[in-house]
Amino acid sequence: MATARQYMILQHMKNSIYASRIGSGSKQKVPASWLSVLAGRPQPGKVAGCNGLAPLTTDYAATWTRRSYTRKAEVRPHQSFVVSHETVKAKATDKKRKLYTEVRDDTDMEQLTVQWENGQVQEYPYIWLRDNCRCEECFHQSAFSRSVSFPQLDVDIRPSQFRLSYDRQKIELQWEDGHNSSYDATWLYKYRFDQSSPDLTLDPKLHYWAAELQDTIKEYDLDELTKSDECLYDWILQMKIVGMALVKAGSTSEGQVIRIGNRVSFLRCTDYGYTSHVKAKYQDAVNIAFTNKIFPMHVDLVFLGRPPGANIIHCIEQAKGEGGENWFVDGFNMAEELRREDPEAFDILTNTELEFFDIGNDFYGKFHQRSRHPTISLDSRGRPDHINVSDHGRDPMLRIPARKIQPFYKALKAFSNKLYDPKNIFSYKLKEGDIMTFDNRRVIHGRRAFETTTSSSRHLETGYLEWDELDSRLRVLHKQLGYHNL
Amino acid sequence: MATARQYMILQHMKNSIYASRIGSGSKQKVPASWLSVLAGRPQPGKVAGCNGLAPLTTDYAATWTRRSYTRKAEVRPHQSFVVSHETVKAKATDKKRKLYTEVRDDTDMEQLTVQWENGQVQEYPYIWLRDNCRCEECFHQSAFSRSVSFPQLDVDIRPSQFRLSYDRQKIELQWEDGHNSSYDATWLYKYRFDQSSPDLTLDPKLHYWAAELQDTIKEYDLDELTKSDECLYDWILQMKIVGMALVKAGSTSEGQVIRIGNRVSFLRCTDYGYTSHVKAKYQDAVNIAFTNKIFPMHVDLVFLGRPPGANIIHCIEQAKGEGGENWFVDGFNMAEELRREDPEAFDILTNTELEFFDIGNDFYGKFHQRSRHPTISLDSRGRPDHINVSDHGRDPMLRIPARKIQPFYKALKAFSNKLYDPKNIFSYKLKEGDIMTFDNRRVIHGRRAFETTTSSSRHLETGYLEWDELDSRLRVLHKQLGYHNL
C-alpha cells in the first residue's frame, strides 16, 4: 500500500463524501461507496487510503494487505483498462475548457496531429474527423445521433485547409468537397483512441472478495433506496464493483422485488414470470430450488442463451430449524485464482462448451430451453465476463472428443472445489424482510439443506434485473448527481 | 445439384408434407417449410430436390444454381456442424430401440468402449458415465435434473464390474464404491461426444438470401398463426432458417404485435416499453426513426449489451406518397461474402469493437445506454452470430491505435457498400395490416425517405421477441407435433 494516496474526509453527506487529498490539498465530492466499498462508512476527520476506484480506510488497508489481496491485484490482467480513481478525479477537478496549442497536417499519413495545452499529442485520421463532424447537417441535434451515414462517406477524403480559431478552442476545417467542420478542443480530447479514458460502466474496476464479505457487505434500506437517488446510485455501484448488497425491506409482504425493479426501470421477464415464489415442496417439484435439499452452487437460468444479469431474492418466510443458509462465492475471483494456479484448467473451462437445459410448464405455458456456454466466459479483453455453473441443469452432452473428457472433468472439479471451500464462501441465512441482491453472471450461489416442519416453511420471492437497465440508471444518476462528465 | 436427393410429395397437409424418397421409397412427415422454405408451397405429385434441412423444388433448384448459391454453400465454414436433413430423417425413421453388440473395458484409458448394432463404436470415460448416472438417487425425476453434484463426484472413480443385459438394451455397471448404474442403449447413443447429432435450435442450417427474397418470402395469416400449432412452428422455423417472414394481420388496430408476443410467450421489454409507435415527426424527434428522412441500414438497439433477438413491425398506416419502402439485407450472407472476398476486412470487423449509445426519456424515465460490440460478432465456431450496424447510434469512441483507424473505415465501408447494393436488398413497402417479422441479430434493415402530407402520415407499431423464447417454443412444438425426438 506504499503508493496509495491518502485522503482526509471533510464531510460525510448522506451517500457522498467530500474529501481532501493529503499533500496536494485538492478537494472533491465522491460517492460514499468509493471510500467505503469494503470498509463500512468512514467518519469525517478520518484518513482514508485510496486504491483505484474504491479507496480504502487505512484501518482496512492493513487487513487488505494481510489477506494478500494486493498480490492478487498485481497479477490481475488488463488492470490498466479500468475506470481508475485518478481518471475520475482528473475529470472532476479539470472542469475548465481545454485549449489547443498546435494542429499540423501529416499528409502522407492522411491525418492531422493535434496538441493540447497539457502537452498531450494525438493523431486524427481524416476519415475519423469527417465521420464525426458535429454540424447540424451531419448530426441530428434532438435525436443526438449521426445523420451522415456510410453511403455518403468518402473514406479517402482530405481537407483542403484548416486552422486553429483565435481562442484556440476550435479547429476549423474545410474539406475538398467544400463541407466545413469544426472540432472543439474539450470534445476532441475525450476521443483519443486507445489513449481515451476507460468507461464508467463498461470498464469497472472490480473488488474481489471471499468469506470476509460477511463483515463488510453493505446494507441499504429499501425505503431510502426508493426515495434517494444517491442511495440508488450507491447500491447500483456496489452491485457493479462488489457484485452483492443487502437491502432491508422491513416488510414480509410480497411485491418488494417489484418495487426494486420499478425503481431501476423494469424487471426481466422469464418463463417463470416477472417474479417467482420459491417454497419447499419435494413431491413433484419442477425444480431443485423447490425442495428442502441442498441446492448446489450455481448461477440462475444458465439454460438460457442470455441468462439474467442480477438476482433479487426477498425472504418472506425463513425456515425456523437448522439449515437454509445461502452461500455466495465471487465467481470472478475464483476464475482469476484458477487462472493463476492452474492455467491449463482455466484454459479448458474457458474453451469447453457445456449444454444446459430446462423443461417445464409455468407462467407462459410449456417451455424447453437449451443453451451452450463455457464454464468461464471471457470478454474480448480476456476478463471473466460470465460464469456458467449449474450441476442440476447441465446436460450430458459434451461435443468434444472422448479423450478430452477426463481432463475437462478434472478442470471443472478444480474450479468446483473452490466454490465449496468455506474460506471462499460468504454464508448468510436471510432474515425475514431481507432482500439479497447480486450479480447473477458473477456471483455463484447455493443453499444449505434445511428442516421443514408443519409449522415452519420457507418462502422467497425472486426476480431479475438486466445489467443494461442497471448500467443505464447508473449513468443517468451519475450525471444528475454531478459527479463528473461521462 | 448433382448430389441432391429427390422426393415425391405424397400429401400436402396444412403445414406438413408427407413425402417419399425417390430411389429408396422411404416415407416421412416433415414440416412444410423444409420442402418449401424458398420455393413456395409444393403440390402433391411434384418432385422436390433436397438440400440439407430445407429441400428445394426442382424448379427452384435451377434458379439456385444459376445464382451461384451452391458455390457459396461450398465455402461456408463449419457446414457439417448443422442439423442436416439426413440427421432428422435418420431419427424420424429409426424409431426402434437401439441395441448394444459389445462393451469392453480400456482400463488404461479409464473408459469403456461400446458398440451398437449399426457398427458405431464410442469410448465413454468412466467419469462421464458416473456423472450421468440416471438412477433415482443421482437424478431428480420430476425436476428432470441431476441431483448428484460436483462435491460428491470422484473424478478418478472406476467400475468394479459391468456387463450387458440379456436383451442388449442396457449396460449394467457397479462402481468401486458399490453404487449401481445402468445405461440404456438408445439413450447412450444420443451422447457420442463430438460424434453427436447437431442440435435443432443451436445448430440450424441457415438459408442465405439476397434481393430475390421478394419473390419467395413466406406469408402467414395471423389468425391461423394464433390457432394452429403447425403454423406457429412453421413461422418460427422460417424466422430461424431464413430470418424473415411476413404475417398478415388483416387489421390496422393496435395490439397485433402483442398478439404475436403472447402466442410465443412474452415480448421483450425495453426502455421504450413493450411495443412502441413509430410516427413521422421531425421537430424534436428523439430518434431518427421518428423522422421522414432516410433511415440508414441498421439493426435495432445495438446500444444495449444484449440487443433484442427478433423484430415485429406492424404497419397501421402507410405513407400514401412516394417512398417509405423498408429495406432488408441478410447480414450473415453479407458477412460470409466479405469473408470470402476480403478476409482482411472481415478480420478487422470481427475484432474491432465499436461503442454505441442511446440517451433519452421514455416509458421508464430517463435512460443512457452504452454498449461495445464488433460489427460482425462470431460464435465459438466462427459462424456469424450477431451483426452490429447502426450509423446513427455509433459513438465516435474507437479504442484502437490511430494507425488502425483508416483500415477500419475501409473495412466498414466495404461491408456497408454491400448493405446498400440493390442486388442484396429485399425492398418492400409494408401494406396496412402487414406485420414484418425478422431476426434482429441477422437482418439489417432501413427505410427510404418518404413524403408526408397533412392528410397522409405513417404509423408503425413495433415490438421484440427474444430467441430464447422463440427457440423454446420451437422445441416444445417440435416434440408436440411428433416430428422426431430432440
PDB file of N, CA and C in Angstrom, chain A residues 127-128 131 134 140 142 145-146 149-150 153 193 197 203 274 282 285 305-306 353 366 368-370 372 380-381 391-392 394 396 398-400 406 409 413 416 466 468 472-473 475, chain B residues 127-128 131 134 140 142 145-146 149-150 153 193 197 203 274 282 285 305-306 353 366 368-370 372 380-381 391-392 394 396 398-400 406 409 413 416 466 468 472-473 475:
ATOM      1  N   ILE A 127     -10.437  10.556 -42.082  1.00  0.00           N
ATOM      2  CA  ILE A 127     -11.738   9.903 -42.222  1.00  0.00           C
ATOM      3  C   ILE A 127     -12.511   9.916 -40.906  1.00  0.00           C
ATOM      4  N   TRP A 128     -11.794   9.757 -39.803  1.00  0.00           N
ATOM      5  CA  TRP A 128     -12.479   9.801 -38.499  1.00  0.00           C
ATOM      6  C   TRP A 128     -13.057  11.193 -38.260  1.00  0.00           C
ATOM      7  N   ASP A 131     -16.138  11.665 -40.451  1.00  0.00           N
ATOM      8  CA  ASP A 131     -17.238  10.823 -39.971  1.00  0.00           C
ATOM      9  C   ASP A 131     -17.873  11.422 -38.721  1.00  0.00           C
ATOM     10  N   ARG A 134     -19.739  17.363 -36.282  1.00  0.00           N
ATOM     11  CA  ARG A 134     -20.910  17.567 -35.424  1.00  0.00           C
ATOM     12  C   ARG A 134     -21.761  18.763 -35.869  1.00  0.00           C
ATOM     13  N   HIS A 140     -27.866  14.950 -36.070  1.00  0.00           N
ATOM     14  CA  HIS A 140     -29.237  15.328 -35.735  1.00  0.00           C
ATOM     15  C   HIS A 140     -29.268  15.711 -34.262  1.00  0.00           C
ATOM     16  N   SER A 142     -31.626  16.854 -31.962  1.00  0.00           N
ATOM     17  CA  SER A 142     -32.564  16.383 -30.935  1.00  0.00           C
ATOM     18  C   SER A 142     -32.508  14.866 -30.787  1.00  0.00           C
ATOM     19  N   SER A 145     -27.905  12.027 -32.700  1.00  0.00           N
ATOM     20  CA  SER A 145     -27.284  10.918 -33.426  1.00  0.00           C
ATOM     21  C   SER A 145     -26.783  11.370 -34.791  1.00  0.00           C
ATOM     22  N   ARG A 146     -25.853  10.607 -35.324  1.00  0.00           N
ATOM     23  CA  ARG A 146     -25.221  10.898 -36.603  1.00  0.00           C
ATOM     24  C   ARG A 146     -26.257  10.858 -37.732  1.00  0.00           C
ATOM     25  N   SER A 149     -24.431   8.987 -43.064  1.00  0.00           N
ATOM     26  CA  SER A 149     -24.217   7.551 -42.937  1.00  0.00           C
ATOM     27  C   SER A 149     -23.225   7.085 -43.993  1.00  0.00           C
ATOM     28  N   PHE A 150     -22.851   5.828 -43.931  1.00  0.00           N
ATOM     29  CA  PHE A 150     -21.740   5.336 -44.728  1.00  0.00           C
ATOM     30  C   PHE A 150     -21.848   5.555 -46.233  1.00  0.00           C
ATOM     31  N   LEU A 153     -20.191   8.664 -47.170  1.00  0.00           N
ATOM     32  CA  LEU A 153     -18.853   8.881 -46.629  1.00  0.00           C
ATOM     33  C   LEU A 153     -17.779   8.442 -47.625  1.00  0.00           C
ATOM     34  N   PHE A 193      -8.672   7.736 -29.039  1.00  0.00           N
ATOM     35  CA  PHE A 193      -8.492   6.340 -29.464  1.00  0.00           C
ATOM     36  C   PHE A 193      -8.021   5.478 -28.293  1.00  0.00           C
ATOM     37  N   SER A 197      -9.933   7.712 -21.880  1.00  0.00           N
ATOM     38  CA  SER A 197     -10.214   7.236 -20.523  1.00  0.00           C
ATOM     39  C   SER A 197     -11.129   6.023 -20.584  1.00  0.00           C
ATOM     40  N   ASP A 203     -15.991  -0.491 -18.169  1.00  0.00           N
ATOM     41  CA  ASP A 203     -14.659  -0.856 -17.680  1.00  0.00           C
ATOM     42  C   ASP A 203     -14.539  -0.676 -16.173  1.00  0.00           C
ATOM     43  N   TYR A 274     -42.492 -12.530 -13.942  1.00  0.00           N
ATOM     44  CA  TYR A 274     -41.628 -11.417 -13.523  1.00  0.00           C
ATOM     45  C   TYR A 274     -40.971 -11.690 -12.185  1.00  0.00           C
ATOM     46  N   TYR A 282     -41.200 -31.104  -1.919  1.00  0.00           N
ATOM     47  CA  TYR A 282     -40.371 -32.107  -2.564  1.00  0.00           C
ATOM     48  C   TYR A 282     -41.101 -32.912  -3.633  1.00  0.00           C
ATOM     49  N   ALA A 285     -41.764 -31.570  -7.396  1.00  0.00           N
ATOM     50  CA  ALA A 285     -41.097 -30.285  -7.602  1.00  0.00           C
ATOM     51  C   ALA A 285     -40.606 -30.225  -9.043  1.00  0.00           C
ATOM     52  N   GLY A 305     -29.941 -18.662 -23.463  1.00  0.00           N
ATOM     53  CA  GLY A 305     -28.841 -18.095 -24.231  1.00  0.00           C
ATOM     54  C   GLY A 305     -28.324 -16.828 -23.569  1.00  0.00           C
ATOM     55  N   ARG A 306     -29.230 -16.092 -22.942  1.00  0.00           N
ATOM     56  CA  ARG A 306     -28.826 -14.875 -22.215  1.00  0.00           C
ATOM     57  C   ARG A 306     -29.436 -14.918 -20.815  1.00  0.00           C
ATOM     58  N   GLU A 353     -17.423 -25.896 -24.295  1.00  0.00           N
ATOM     59  CA  GLU A 353     -18.822 -25.500 -24.157  1.00  0.00           C
ATOM     60  C   GLU A 353     -19.658 -26.640 -23.592  1.00  0.00           C
ATOM     61  N   LYS A 366     -45.830 -24.290 -21.597  1.00  0.00           N
ATOM     62  CA  LYS A 366     -44.680 -25.187 -21.661  1.00  0.00           C
ATOM     63  C   LYS A 366     -43.451 -24.464 -22.186  1.00  0.00           C
ATOM     64  N   HIS A 368     -39.067 -25.245 -23.142  1.00  0.00           N
ATOM     65  CA  HIS A 368     -37.978 -26.211 -23.314  1.00  0.00           C
ATOM     66  C   HIS A 368     -36.748 -25.417 -23.734  1.00  0.00           C
ATOM     67  N   GLN A 369     -36.030 -24.929 -22.741  1.00  0.00           N
ATOM     68  CA  GLN A 369     -34.870 -24.088 -23.002  1.00  0.00           C
ATOM     69  C   GLN A 369     -33.614 -24.939 -23.161  1.00  0.00           C
ATOM     70  N   ARG A 370     -32.705 -24.446 -23.969  1.00  0.00           N
ATOM     71  CA  ARG A 370     -31.418 -25.130 -24.137  1.00  0.00           C
ATOM     72  C   ARG A 370     -30.370 -24.097 -24.535  1.00  0.00           C
ATOM     73  N   ARG A 372     -25.823 -23.157 -24.722  1.00  0.00           N
ATOM     74  CA  ARG A 372     -24.449 -23.656 -24.814  1.00  0.00           C
ATOM     75  C   ARG A 372     -23.529 -22.553 -24.302  1.00  0.00           C
ATOM     76  N   SER A 380     -13.803  -9.709 -24.633  1.00  0.00           N
ATOM     77  CA  SER A 380     -12.813  -9.593 -25.706  1.00  0.00           C
ATOM     78  C   SER A 380     -11.431  -9.220 -25.172  1.00  0.00           C
ATOM     79  N   ARG A 381     -11.357  -8.738 -23.943  1.00  0.00           N
ATOM     80  CA  ARG A 381     -10.053  -8.395 -23.362  1.00  0.00           C
ATOM     81  C   ARG A 381      -9.541  -9.483 -22.426  1.00  0.00           C
ATOM     82  N   ASP A 391     -24.890 -27.617 -11.834  1.00  0.00           N
ATOM     83  CA  ASP A 391     -24.876 -29.077 -11.960  1.00  0.00           C
ATOM     84  C   ASP A 391     -26.246 -29.616 -12.326  1.00  0.00           C
ATOM     85  N   HIS A 392     -27.301 -29.030 -11.733  1.00  0.00           N
ATOM     86  CA  HIS A 392     -28.632 -29.613 -11.938  1.00  0.00           C
ATOM     87  C   HIS A 392     -29.164 -29.378 -13.344  1.00  0.00           C
ATOM     88  N   ARG A 394     -27.126 -29.046 -16.044  1.00  0.00           N
ATOM     89  CA  ARG A 394     -26.079 -29.401 -17.008  1.00  0.00           C
ATOM     90  C   ARG A 394     -26.486 -30.670 -17.748  1.00  0.00           C
ATOM     91  N   PRO A 396     -25.942 -33.994 -20.284  1.00  0.00           N
ATOM     92  CA  PRO A 396     -24.823 -34.921 -20.534  1.00  0.00           C
ATOM     93  C   PRO A 396     -24.028 -34.557 -21.794  1.00  0.00           C
ATOM     94  N   LEU A 398     -21.618 -33.255 -24.339  1.00  0.00           N
ATOM     95  CA  LEU A 398     -20.318 -32.578 -24.370  1.00  0.00           C
ATOM     96  C   LEU A 398     -19.740 -32.852 -25.754  1.00  0.00           C
ATOM     97  N   ARG A 399     -19.714 -31.843 -26.599  1.00  0.00           N
ATOM     98  CA  ARG A 399     -19.336 -32.067 -28.001  1.00  0.00           C
ATOM     99  C   ARG A 399     -17.827 -31.929 -28.202  1.00  0.00           C
ATOM    100  N   ILE A 400     -17.080 -32.702 -27.431  1.00  0.00           N
ATOM    101  CA  ILE A 400     -15.620 -32.699 -27.568  1.00  0.00           C
ATOM    102  C   ILE A 400     -15.174 -34.142 -27.730  1.00  0.00           C
ATOM    103  N   GLN A 406     -11.961 -36.589 -19.702  1.00  0.00           N
ATOM    104  CA  GLN A 406     -11.361 -36.705 -18.365  1.00  0.00           C
ATOM    105  C   GLN A 406     -10.644 -35.406 -17.961  1.00  0.00           C
ATOM    106  N   TYR A 409     -13.257 -32.893 -16.890  1.00  0.00           N
ATOM    107  CA  TYR A 409     -13.818 -33.125 -15.556  1.00  0.00           C
ATOM    108  C   TYR A 409     -12.834 -32.721 -14.465  1.00  0.00           C
ATOM    109  N   LYS A 413     -13.621 -29.976 -11.737  1.00  0.00           N
ATOM    110  CA  LYS A 413     -13.515 -30.354 -10.327  1.00  0.00           C
ATOM    111  C   LYS A 413     -12.634 -29.349  -9.577  1.00  0.00           C
ATOM    112  N   SER A 416     -14.742 -26.346  -9.117  1.00  0.00           N
ATOM    113  CA  SER A 416     -15.832 -26.658  -8.196  1.00  0.00           C
ATOM    114  C   SER A 416     -15.334 -26.716  -6.751  1.00  0.00           C
ATOM    115  N   GLU A 466     -31.769  -6.647 -15.510  1.00  0.00           N
ATOM    116  CA  GLU A 466     -30.706  -6.763 -16.507  1.00  0.00           C
ATOM    117  C   GLU A 466     -29.644  -5.700 -16.273  1.00  0.00           C
ATOM    118  N   ASP A 468     -28.124  -4.050 -18.566  1.00  0.00           N
ATOM    119  CA  ASP A 468     -28.394  -2.895 -19.431  1.00  0.00           C
ATOM    120  C   ASP A 468     -29.179  -1.837 -18.659  1.00  0.00           C
ATOM    121  N   SER A 472     -27.656   1.707 -17.290  1.00  0.00           N
ATOM    122  CA  SER A 472     -28.294   2.914 -17.804  1.00  0.00           C
ATOM    123  C   SER A 472     -28.686   3.832 -16.647  1.00  0.00           C
ATOM    124  N   ARG A 473     -29.286   3.242 -15.608  1.00  0.00           N
ATOM    125  CA  ARG A 473     -29.698   4.049 -14.453  1.00  0.00           C
ATOM    126  C   ARG A 473     -28.472   4.658 -13.776  1.00  0.00           C
ATOM    127  N   ARG A 475     -25.652   5.540 -15.171  1.00  0.00           N
ATOM    128  CA  ARG A 475     -25.139   6.647 -15.989  1.00  0.00           C
ATOM    129  C   ARG A 475     -26.018   7.886 -15.849  1.00  0.00           C
TER     130      ARG A 475
ATOM    131  N   ILE B 127     -15.601 -41.296 -15.786  1.00  0.00           N
ATOM    132  CA  ILE B 127     -16.123 -40.151 -15.037  1.00  0.00           C
ATOM    133  C   ILE B 127     -17.402 -39.605 -15.670  1.00  0.00           C
ATOM    134  N   TRP B 128     -17.458 -39.629 -16.999  1.00  0.00           N
ATOM    135  CA  TRP B 128     -18.677 -39.147 -17.667  1.00  0.00           C
ATOM    136  C   TRP B 128     -19.844 -40.070 -17.325  1.00  0.00           C
ATOM    137  N   ASP B 131     -20.961 -39.426 -13.733  1.00  0.00           N
ATOM    138  CA  ASP B 131     -21.606 -38.114 -13.632  1.00  0.00           C
ATOM    139  C   ASP B 131     -23.021 -38.151 -14.206  1.00  0.00           C
ATOM    140  N   ARG B 134     -28.381 -42.145 -14.255  1.00  0.00           N
ATOM    141  CA  ARG B 134     -29.766 -41.665 -14.261  1.00  0.00           C
ATOM    142  C   ARG B 134     -30.650 -42.393 -13.246  1.00  0.00           C
ATOM    143  N   HIS B 140     -32.997 -36.310 -10.192  1.00  0.00           N
ATOM    144  CA  HIS B 140     -34.304 -35.979  -9.635  1.00  0.00           C
ATOM    145  C   HIS B 140     -35.331 -36.064 -10.756  1.00  0.00           C
ATOM    146  N   SER B 142     -38.779 -35.638 -11.134  1.00  0.00           N
ATOM    147  CA  SER B 142     -39.788 -34.638 -11.505  1.00  0.00           C
ATOM    148  C   SER B 142     -39.137 -33.310 -11.884  1.00  0.00           C
ATOM    149  N   SER B 145     -33.588 -33.204 -13.344  1.00  0.00           N
ATOM    150  CA  SER B 145     -32.249 -32.620 -13.264  1.00  0.00           C
ATOM    151  C   SER B 145     -31.342 -33.452 -12.370  1.00  0.00           C
ATOM    152  N   ARG B 146     -30.053 -33.284 -12.572  1.00  0.00           N
ATOM    153  CA  ARG B 146     -29.031 -34.029 -11.852  1.00  0.00           C
ATOM    154  C   ARG B 146     -29.091 -33.704 -10.366  1.00  0.00           C
ATOM    155  N   SER B 149     -23.987 -33.709  -7.334  1.00  0.00           N
ATOM    156  CA  SER B 149     -23.255 -32.523  -7.770  1.00  0.00           C
ATOM    157  C   SER B 149     -21.760 -32.724  -7.530  1.00  0.00           C
ATOM    158  N   PHE B 150     -20.969 -31.781  -7.982  1.00  0.00           N
ATOM    159  CA  PHE B 150     -19.531 -31.979  -8.035  1.00  0.00           C
ATOM    160  C   PHE B 150     -18.856 -32.357  -6.723  1.00  0.00           C
ATOM    161  N   LEU B 153     -18.606 -35.983  -6.447  1.00  0.00           N
ATOM    162  CA  LEU B 153     -18.089 -36.698  -7.605  1.00  0.00           C
ATOM    163  C   LEU B 153     -16.591 -36.963  -7.460  1.00  0.00           C
ATOM    164  N   PHE B 193     -20.419 -37.608 -27.803  1.00  0.00           N
ATOM    165  CA  PHE B 193     -19.425 -36.529 -27.764  1.00  0.00           C
ATOM    166  C   PHE B 193     -19.365 -35.804 -29.103  1.00  0.00           C
ATOM    167  N   SER B 197     -25.312 -35.921 -32.911  1.00  0.00           N
ATOM    168  CA  SER B 197     -26.049 -35.164 -33.927  1.00  0.00           C
ATOM    169  C   SER B 197     -26.093 -33.693 -33.538  1.00  0.00           C
ATOM    170  N   ASP B 203     -27.852 -25.406 -33.716  1.00  0.00           N
ATOM    171  CA  ASP B 203     -27.044 -25.616 -34.923  1.00  0.00           C
ATOM    172  C   ASP B 203     -27.891 -25.598 -36.184  1.00  0.00           C
ATOM    173  N   TYR B 274     -43.096  -2.185 -24.036  1.00  0.00           N
ATOM    174  CA  TYR B 274     -43.239  -3.494 -24.691  1.00  0.00           C
ATOM    175  C   TYR B 274     -43.416  -3.350 -26.192  1.00  0.00           C
ATOM    176  N   TYR B 282     -40.572  15.349 -37.377  1.00  0.00           N
ATOM    177  CA  TYR B 282     -39.187  15.758 -37.477  1.00  0.00           C
ATOM    178  C   TYR B 282     -38.724  16.627 -36.314  1.00  0.00           C
ATOM    179  N   ALA B 285     -37.654  15.187 -32.685  1.00  0.00           N
ATOM    180  CA  ALA B 285     -37.659  13.728 -32.700  1.00  0.00           C
ATOM    181  C   ALA B 285     -36.539  13.240 -31.791  1.00  0.00           C
ATOM    182  N   GLY B 305     -26.272  -3.932 -24.299  1.00  0.00           N
ATOM    183  CA  GLY B 305     -25.334  -5.045 -24.203  1.00  0.00           C
ATOM    184  C   GLY B 305     -25.929  -6.290 -24.843  1.00  0.00           C
ATOM    185  N   ARG B 306     -27.237  -6.440 -24.734  1.00  0.00           N
ATOM    186  CA  ARG B 306     -27.918  -7.575 -25.361  1.00  0.00           C
ATOM    187  C   ARG B 306     -29.113  -7.048 -26.167  1.00  0.00           C
ATOM    188  N   GLU B 353     -13.883  -3.389 -31.772  1.00  0.00           N
ATOM    189  CA  GLU B 353     -15.105  -3.079 -31.034  1.00  0.00           C
ATOM    190  C   GLU B 353     -15.484  -1.613 -31.194  1.00  0.00           C
ATOM    191  N   LYS B 366     -35.746   8.495 -17.720  1.00  0.00           N
ATOM    192  CA  LYS B 366     -34.508   8.752 -18.453  1.00  0.00           C
ATOM    193  C   LYS B 366     -33.691   7.482 -18.608  1.00  0.00           C
ATOM    194  N   HIS B 368     -29.772   6.039 -20.422  1.00  0.00           N
ATOM    195  CA  HIS B 368     -28.486   6.370 -21.038  1.00  0.00           C
ATOM    196  C   HIS B 368     -27.755   5.050 -21.269  1.00  0.00           C
ATOM    197  N   GLN B 369     -28.048   4.451 -22.407  1.00  0.00           N
ATOM    198  CA  GLN B 369     -27.481   3.139 -22.717  1.00  0.00           C
ATOM    199  C   GLN B 369     -26.140   3.292 -23.425  1.00  0.00           C
ATOM    200  N   ARG B 370     -25.277   2.328 -23.220  1.00  0.00           N
ATOM    201  CA  ARG B 370     -23.988   2.323 -23.906  1.00  0.00           C
ATOM    202  C   ARG B 370     -23.507   0.876 -24.015  1.00  0.00           C
ATOM    203  N   ARG B 372     -20.680  -2.042 -26.277  1.00  0.00           N
ATOM    204  CA  ARG B 372     -19.454  -2.242 -27.045  1.00  0.00           C
ATOM    205  C   ARG B 372     -19.606  -3.553 -27.815  1.00  0.00           C
ATOM    206  N   SER B 380     -18.526 -19.293 -31.084  1.00  0.00           N
ATOM    207  CA  SER B 380     -17.293 -20.014 -30.751  1.00  0.00           C
ATOM    208  C   SER B 380     -16.806 -20.886 -31.907  1.00  0.00           C
ATOM    209  N   ARG B 381     -17.672 -21.159 -32.880  1.00  0.00           N
ATOM    210  CA  ARG B 381     -17.260 -21.964 -34.035  1.00  0.00           C
ATOM    211  C   ARG B 381     -16.939 -21.096 -35.247  1.00  0.00           C
ATOM    212  N   ASP B 391     -25.277   3.386 -37.952  1.00  0.00           N
ATOM    213  CA  ASP B 391     -24.533   4.641 -38.085  1.00  0.00           C
ATOM    214  C   ASP B 391     -25.031   5.689 -37.099  1.00  0.00           C
ATOM    215  N   HIS B 392     -26.356   5.734 -36.907  1.00  0.00           N
ATOM    216  CA  HIS B 392     -26.890   6.821 -36.076  1.00  0.00           C
ATOM    217  C   HIS B 392     -26.576   6.648 -34.594  1.00  0.00           C
ATOM    218  N   ARG B 394     -23.801   5.018 -33.488  1.00  0.00           N
ATOM    219  CA  ARG B 394     -22.368   4.715 -33.354  1.00  0.00           C
ATOM    220  C   ARG B 394     -21.653   5.901 -32.726  1.00  0.00           C
ATOM    221  N   PRO B 396     -18.354   8.192 -31.479  1.00  0.00           N
ATOM    222  CA  PRO B 396     -17.024   8.459 -32.051  1.00  0.00           C
ATOM    223  C   PRO B 396     -15.927   7.592 -31.415  1.00  0.00           C
ATOM    224  N   LEU B 398     -13.429   4.965 -30.495  1.00  0.00           N
ATOM    225  CA  LEU B 398     -12.815   3.780 -31.102  1.00  0.00           C
ATOM    226  C   LEU B 398     -11.514   3.547 -30.346  1.00  0.00           C
ATOM    227  N   ARG B 399     -11.479   2.527 -29.518  1.00  0.00           N
ATOM    228  CA  ARG B 399     -10.327   2.340 -28.626  1.00  0.00           C
ATOM    229  C   ARG B 399      -9.238   1.500 -29.285  1.00  0.00           C
ATOM    230  N   ILE B 400      -8.799   1.957 -30.456  1.00  0.00           N
ATOM    231  CA  ILE B 400      -7.712   1.272 -31.164  1.00  0.00           C
ATOM    232  C   ILE B 400      -6.656   2.313 -31.505  1.00  0.00           C
ATOM    233  N   GLN B 406      -7.852   4.197 -40.216  1.00  0.00           N
ATOM    234  CA  GLN B 406      -8.137   4.224 -41.651  1.00  0.00           C
ATOM    235  C   GLN B 406      -8.458   2.816 -42.184  1.00  0.00           C
ATOM    236  N   TYR B 409     -12.006   1.955 -41.197  1.00  0.00           N
ATOM    237  CA  TYR B 409     -13.039   2.616 -42.004  1.00  0.00           C
ATOM    238  C   TYR B 409     -13.160   1.979 -43.384  1.00  0.00           C
ATOM    239  N   LYS B 413     -16.485   0.350 -44.731  1.00  0.00           N
ATOM    240  CA  LYS B 413     -17.031   0.842 -45.998  1.00  0.00           C
ATOM    241  C   LYS B 413     -17.299  -0.330 -46.947  1.00  0.00           C
ATOM    242  N   SER B 416     -20.382  -1.942 -45.672  1.00  0.00           N
ATOM    243  CA  SER B 416     -21.507  -1.035 -45.859  1.00  0.00           C
ATOM    244  C   SER B 416     -21.954  -0.989 -47.321  1.00  0.00           C
ATOM    245  N   GLU B 466     -37.458 -12.452 -27.911  1.00  0.00           N
ATOM    246  CA  GLU B 466     -36.117 -12.989 -27.714  1.00  0.00           C
ATOM    247  C   GLU B 466     -35.992 -14.371 -28.345  1.00  0.00           C
ATOM    248  N   ASP B 468     -34.404 -16.854 -27.086  1.00  0.00           N
ATOM    249  CA  ASP B 468     -34.619 -17.879 -26.058  1.00  0.00           C
ATOM    250  C   ASP B 468     -36.076 -18.335 -26.083  1.00  0.00           C
ATOM    251  N   SER B 472     -37.404 -21.927 -27.527  1.00  0.00           N
ATOM    252  CA  SER B 472     -38.102 -22.779 -26.570  1.00  0.00           C
ATOM    253  C   SER B 472     -39.445 -23.229 -27.145  1.00  0.00           C
ATOM    254  N   ARG B 473     -40.177 -22.277 -27.738  1.00  0.00           N
ATOM    255  CA  ARG B 473     -41.476 -22.627 -28.323  1.00  0.00           C
ATOM    256  C   ARG B 473     -41.290 -23.617 -29.471  1.00  0.00           C
ATOM    257  N   ARG B 475     -38.950 -25.880 -29.804  1.00  0.00           N
ATOM    258  CA  ARG B 475     -38.637 -27.206 -29.260  1.00  0.00           C
ATOM    259  C   ARG B 475     -39.883 -27.876 -28.695  1.00  0.00           C
TER     260      ARG B 475
END
